[in-house]
Short mmCIF file of C-alpha atoms in Angstrom, two decimals:
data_model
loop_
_atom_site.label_atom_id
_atom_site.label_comp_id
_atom_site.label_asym_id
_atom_site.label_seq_id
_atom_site.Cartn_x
_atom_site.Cartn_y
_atom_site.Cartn_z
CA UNK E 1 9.03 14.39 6.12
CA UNK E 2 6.02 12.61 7.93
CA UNK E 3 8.05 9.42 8.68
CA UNK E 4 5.89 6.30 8.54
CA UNK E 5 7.24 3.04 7.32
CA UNK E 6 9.72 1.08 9.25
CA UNK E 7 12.30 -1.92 7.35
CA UNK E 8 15.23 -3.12 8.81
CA UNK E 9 17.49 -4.84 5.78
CA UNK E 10 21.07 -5.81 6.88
CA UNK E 11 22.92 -3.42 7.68
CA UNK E 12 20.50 -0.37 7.14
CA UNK E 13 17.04 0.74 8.93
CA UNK E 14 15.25 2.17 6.10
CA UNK E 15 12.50 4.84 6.95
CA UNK E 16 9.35 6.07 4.37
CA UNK E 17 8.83 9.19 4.14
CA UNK E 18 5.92 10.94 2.28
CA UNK E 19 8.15 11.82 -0.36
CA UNK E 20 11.19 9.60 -0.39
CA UNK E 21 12.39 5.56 1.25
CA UNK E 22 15.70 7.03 2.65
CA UNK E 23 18.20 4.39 5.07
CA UNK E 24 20.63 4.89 7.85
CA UNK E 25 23.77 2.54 8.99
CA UNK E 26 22.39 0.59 11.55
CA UNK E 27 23.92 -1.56 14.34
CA UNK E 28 22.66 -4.11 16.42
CA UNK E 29 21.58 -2.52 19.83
CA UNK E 30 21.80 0.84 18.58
CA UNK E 31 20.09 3.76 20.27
CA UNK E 32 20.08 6.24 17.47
CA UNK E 33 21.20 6.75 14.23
CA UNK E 34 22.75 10.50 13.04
CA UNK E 35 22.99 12.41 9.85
CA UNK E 36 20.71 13.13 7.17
CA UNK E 37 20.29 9.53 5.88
CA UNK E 38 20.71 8.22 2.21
CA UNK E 39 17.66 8.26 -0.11
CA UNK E 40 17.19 5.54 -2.15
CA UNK E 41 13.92 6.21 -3.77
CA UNK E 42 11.95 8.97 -4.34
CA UNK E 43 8.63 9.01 -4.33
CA UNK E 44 5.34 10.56 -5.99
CA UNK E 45 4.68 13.30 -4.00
CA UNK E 46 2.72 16.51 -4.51
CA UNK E 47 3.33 19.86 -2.21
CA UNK E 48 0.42 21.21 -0.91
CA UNK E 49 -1.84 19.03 -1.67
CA UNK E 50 -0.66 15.57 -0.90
CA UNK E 51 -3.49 13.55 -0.15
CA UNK E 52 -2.76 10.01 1.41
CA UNK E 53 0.47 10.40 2.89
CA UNK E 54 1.58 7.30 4.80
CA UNK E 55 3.67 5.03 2.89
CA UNK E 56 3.80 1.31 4.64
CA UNK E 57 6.95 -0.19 3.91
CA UNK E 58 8.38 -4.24 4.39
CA UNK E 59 11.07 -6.08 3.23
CA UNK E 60 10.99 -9.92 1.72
CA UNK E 61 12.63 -12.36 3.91
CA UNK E 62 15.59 -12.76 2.26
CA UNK E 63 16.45 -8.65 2.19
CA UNK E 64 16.37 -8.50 -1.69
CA UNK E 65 13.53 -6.40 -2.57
CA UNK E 66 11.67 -3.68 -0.32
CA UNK E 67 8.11 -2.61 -1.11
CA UNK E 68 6.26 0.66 0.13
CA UNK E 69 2.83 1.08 -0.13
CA UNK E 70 1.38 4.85 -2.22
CA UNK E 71 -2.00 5.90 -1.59
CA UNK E 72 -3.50 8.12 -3.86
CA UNK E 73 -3.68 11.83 -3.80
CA UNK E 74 -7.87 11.76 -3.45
CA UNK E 75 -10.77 10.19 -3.45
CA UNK E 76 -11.86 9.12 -6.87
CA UNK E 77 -8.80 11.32 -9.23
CA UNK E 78 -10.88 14.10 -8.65
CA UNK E 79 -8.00 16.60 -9.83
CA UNK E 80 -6.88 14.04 -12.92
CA UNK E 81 -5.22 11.28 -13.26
CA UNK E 82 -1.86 13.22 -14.09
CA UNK E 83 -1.29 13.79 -10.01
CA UNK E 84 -1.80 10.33 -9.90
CA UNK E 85 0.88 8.92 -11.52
CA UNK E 86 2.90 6.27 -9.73
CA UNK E 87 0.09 6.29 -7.04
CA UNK E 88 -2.65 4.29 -5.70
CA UNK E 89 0.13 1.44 -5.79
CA UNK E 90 2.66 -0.51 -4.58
CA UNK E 91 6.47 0.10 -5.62
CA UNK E 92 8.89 -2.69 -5.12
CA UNK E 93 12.56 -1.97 -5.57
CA UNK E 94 15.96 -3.06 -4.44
CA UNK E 95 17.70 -1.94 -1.09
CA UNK E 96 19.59 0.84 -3.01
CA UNK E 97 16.40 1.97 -4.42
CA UNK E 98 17.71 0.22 -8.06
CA UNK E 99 15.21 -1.86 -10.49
CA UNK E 100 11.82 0.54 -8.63
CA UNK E 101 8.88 -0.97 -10.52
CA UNK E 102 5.05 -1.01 -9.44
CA UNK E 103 4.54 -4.03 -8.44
CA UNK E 104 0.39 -3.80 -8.14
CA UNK E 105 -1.74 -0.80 -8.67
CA UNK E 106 -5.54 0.49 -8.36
CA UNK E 107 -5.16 0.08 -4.71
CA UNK E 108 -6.89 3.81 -3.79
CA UNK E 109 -4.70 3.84 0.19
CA UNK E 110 -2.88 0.12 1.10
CA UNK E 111 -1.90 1.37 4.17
CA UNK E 112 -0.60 -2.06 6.45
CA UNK E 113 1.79 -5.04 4.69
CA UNK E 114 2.46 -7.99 5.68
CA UNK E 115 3.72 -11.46 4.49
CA UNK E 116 1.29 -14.62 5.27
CA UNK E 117 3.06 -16.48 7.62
CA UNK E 118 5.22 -19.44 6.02
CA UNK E 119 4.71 -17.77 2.38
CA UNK E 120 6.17 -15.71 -0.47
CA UNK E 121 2.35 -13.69 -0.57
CA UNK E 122 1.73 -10.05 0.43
CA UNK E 123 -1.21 -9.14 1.98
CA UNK E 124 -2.43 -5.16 1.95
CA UNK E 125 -5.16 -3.65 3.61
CA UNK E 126 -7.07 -1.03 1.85
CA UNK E 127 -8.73 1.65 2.48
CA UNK E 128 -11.48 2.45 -0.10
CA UNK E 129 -13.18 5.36 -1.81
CA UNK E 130 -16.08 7.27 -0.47
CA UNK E 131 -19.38 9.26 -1.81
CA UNK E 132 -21.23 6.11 -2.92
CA UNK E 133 -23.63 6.04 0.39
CA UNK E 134 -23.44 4.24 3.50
CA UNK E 135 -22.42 1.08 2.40
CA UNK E 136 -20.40 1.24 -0.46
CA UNK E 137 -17.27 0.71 -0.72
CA UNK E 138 -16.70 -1.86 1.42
CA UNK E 139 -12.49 -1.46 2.79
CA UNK E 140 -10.60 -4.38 2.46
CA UNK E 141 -7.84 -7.47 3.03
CA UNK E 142 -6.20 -8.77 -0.27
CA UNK E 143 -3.50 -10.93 -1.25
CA UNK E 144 -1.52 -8.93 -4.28
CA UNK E 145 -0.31 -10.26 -7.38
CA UNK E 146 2.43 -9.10 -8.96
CA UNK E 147 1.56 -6.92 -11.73
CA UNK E 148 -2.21 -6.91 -10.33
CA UNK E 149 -4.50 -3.93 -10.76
CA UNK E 150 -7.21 -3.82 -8.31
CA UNK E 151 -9.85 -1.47 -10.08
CA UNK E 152 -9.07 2.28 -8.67
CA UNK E 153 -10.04 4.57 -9.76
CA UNK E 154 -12.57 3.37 -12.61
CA UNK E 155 -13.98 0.22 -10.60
CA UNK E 156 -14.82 -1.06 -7.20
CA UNK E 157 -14.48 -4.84 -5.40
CA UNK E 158 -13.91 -6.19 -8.66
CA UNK E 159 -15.69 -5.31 -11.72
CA UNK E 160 -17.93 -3.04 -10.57
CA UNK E 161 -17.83 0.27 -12.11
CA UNK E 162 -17.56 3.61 -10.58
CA UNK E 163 -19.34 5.50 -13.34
CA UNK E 164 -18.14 8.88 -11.61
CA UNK E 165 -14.70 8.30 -13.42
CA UNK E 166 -14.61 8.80 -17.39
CA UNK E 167 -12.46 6.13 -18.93
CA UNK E 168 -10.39 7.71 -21.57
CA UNK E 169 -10.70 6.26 -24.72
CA UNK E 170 -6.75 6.06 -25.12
CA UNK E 171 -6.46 4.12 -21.65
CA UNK E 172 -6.56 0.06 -21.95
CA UNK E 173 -7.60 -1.36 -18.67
CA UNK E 174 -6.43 -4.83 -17.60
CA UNK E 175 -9.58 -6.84 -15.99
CA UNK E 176 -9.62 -5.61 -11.63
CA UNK E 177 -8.82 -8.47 -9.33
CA UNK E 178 -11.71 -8.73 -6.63
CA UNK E 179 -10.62 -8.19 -3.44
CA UNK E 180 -10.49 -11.54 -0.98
CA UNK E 181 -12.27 -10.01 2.25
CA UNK E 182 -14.63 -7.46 2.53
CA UNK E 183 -14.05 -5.17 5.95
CA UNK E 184 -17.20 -2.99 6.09
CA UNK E 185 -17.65 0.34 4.23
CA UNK E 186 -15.73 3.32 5.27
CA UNK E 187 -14.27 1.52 8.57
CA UNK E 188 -10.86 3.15 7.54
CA UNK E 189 -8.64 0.37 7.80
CA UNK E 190 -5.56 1.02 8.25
CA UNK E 191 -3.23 -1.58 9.38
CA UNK E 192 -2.54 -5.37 9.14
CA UNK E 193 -0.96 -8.24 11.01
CA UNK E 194 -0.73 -12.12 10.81
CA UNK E 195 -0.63 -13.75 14.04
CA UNK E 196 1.14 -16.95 14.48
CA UNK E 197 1.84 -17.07 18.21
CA UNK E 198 0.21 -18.86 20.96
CA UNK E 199 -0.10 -16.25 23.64
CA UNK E 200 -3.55 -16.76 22.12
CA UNK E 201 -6.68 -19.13 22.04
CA UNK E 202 -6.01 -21.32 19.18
CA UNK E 203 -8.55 -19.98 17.31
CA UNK E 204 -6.81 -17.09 16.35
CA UNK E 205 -3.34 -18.24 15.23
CA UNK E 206 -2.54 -17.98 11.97
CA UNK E 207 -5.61 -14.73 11.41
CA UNK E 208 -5.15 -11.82 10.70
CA UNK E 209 -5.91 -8.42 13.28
CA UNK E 210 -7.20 -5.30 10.77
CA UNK E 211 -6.76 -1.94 12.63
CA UNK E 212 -9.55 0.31 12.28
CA UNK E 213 -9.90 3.89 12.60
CA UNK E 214 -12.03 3.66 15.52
#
C-alpha cells in the first residue's frame, strides 16, 4: 500500500507502507522476496483522505531500533487535530514493531532520514506548511531530539505562532525547537543525504544534498 521506506535489519528487509512497517526474510544476494510479509507496526492512517503519505524509514547502526517518518494528514489540522493523532512525527520502535513510541513530533511532512556521519544524531528534512505568502514557511534540515516537538501545527521555525490554529485551553505545549537550516519557502523538500565520500571536491564531504521538488 504505496510502498516507500526501505531498512534492511539482519535478517529482514523491512518496507513502509502508508499504513503499516511490514518485513520479509531476506538473504544476502537475493532477487526477490515472496508472500505477504509480516507487519510489525501499524500505522496512523486515514482512508480516503490520507494526506502525506510517504513514510521514510532507517534503522540505527546497531539494528536495535527502526524509525519511520509520519507526515500529517494536511496543511495546518484543518479537519482537527483528532485525524492527527500519532502524526506529524517520528515513531521509533523495535524490529518486531515492540516498545513503538514517538520519538519527536510537530514535524508537519519529515520526509528524508539520515544519520550524520560518525554520530548517534538524526537528521530530517521537512517539508513545511503553506498559505502564509510567498515566503513563509521556510522548509527545512534539523537535527531531532528525542522527545522534541518542533512547533506544528500551532507554531512555525521556532516560536513563531501560526495564529490560524486555536490552542485549546486543555492542551499544554512544550516550548518548539527552532529548526537548524532554513531551505527556502515552499521548495518541497523532500529528501536527505550526508555525503562522506571523495568522488567529490573536498568541499562537499561531509554536507548534506536536500532533494527538492523541482
Amino acid at each position: 500500500n504505496q510502498p516507500f521506506g526501505i531498512a534492511l535489519v539482519g535478517d529482514h528487509i523491512y518496507i513502509a507502507n502508508t499504513d503499516a512497517v511490514v518485513r520479509f526474510p531476506y538473504a544476502p544476494r537475493a532477487t526477490s522476496v515472496s508472500g505477504d510479509g509480516e507487519t510489525v507496526l501499524e500505522l496512523p492512517y486515514n482512508e480516503g483522505s490520507n494526506g502525506h503519505w510517504t513514510r521514510s524509514l532507517v534503522a540505527i547502526a546497531d539494528g536495535t531500533k527502526l524509525y519511520v517518518a509520519v507526515g500529517s494528514v494536511s496543511n495546518i489540522a484543518d479537519e482537527g487535530m483528532e485525524v492527527e493523532e500519532g502524526r506529524a512525527a517520528i515513531w521509533e520502535f523495535n524490529p518486531d514493531g515492540s516498545e513503538a513510541r514517538i520519538y519527536a513530533s510537530g514535524l508537519r511532512n519529515p520526509v528524508g532520514m539520515e544519520w550524520a556521519p560518525g554520530t548517534s544524531t538524526l537528521w530530517v528534512a521537512v517539508n513545511e506548511r503553506d498559505m502564509l505568502g510567498d515566503n513563509l514557511v521556510p522548509d527545512y534540515m534539523t537535527s531531532v531530539r528525542d522527545g522534541g516537538f518542533y512547533g506544528w501545527p500551532y507554531y512555525y521555525y521556532g516560536e513563531n505562532r501560526d495564529e490560524r490554529v486555536a490552542i485549546p485551553d486543555n492542551v499544554r505545549l512544550q516550548a518548539p525547537i527552532a529548526p537548524d537550516y532554513a531551505l527556502g519557502s515552499h521548495t518541497a523538500s523532500l529528501g536527505l543525504h550526508f555525503y562522506s565520500g571523495t568522488a567529490l571536491p573536498e568541499a562537499y564531504r561531509g554536507g548534506a544534498f536536500i532533494g527538492q521538488h523541482g
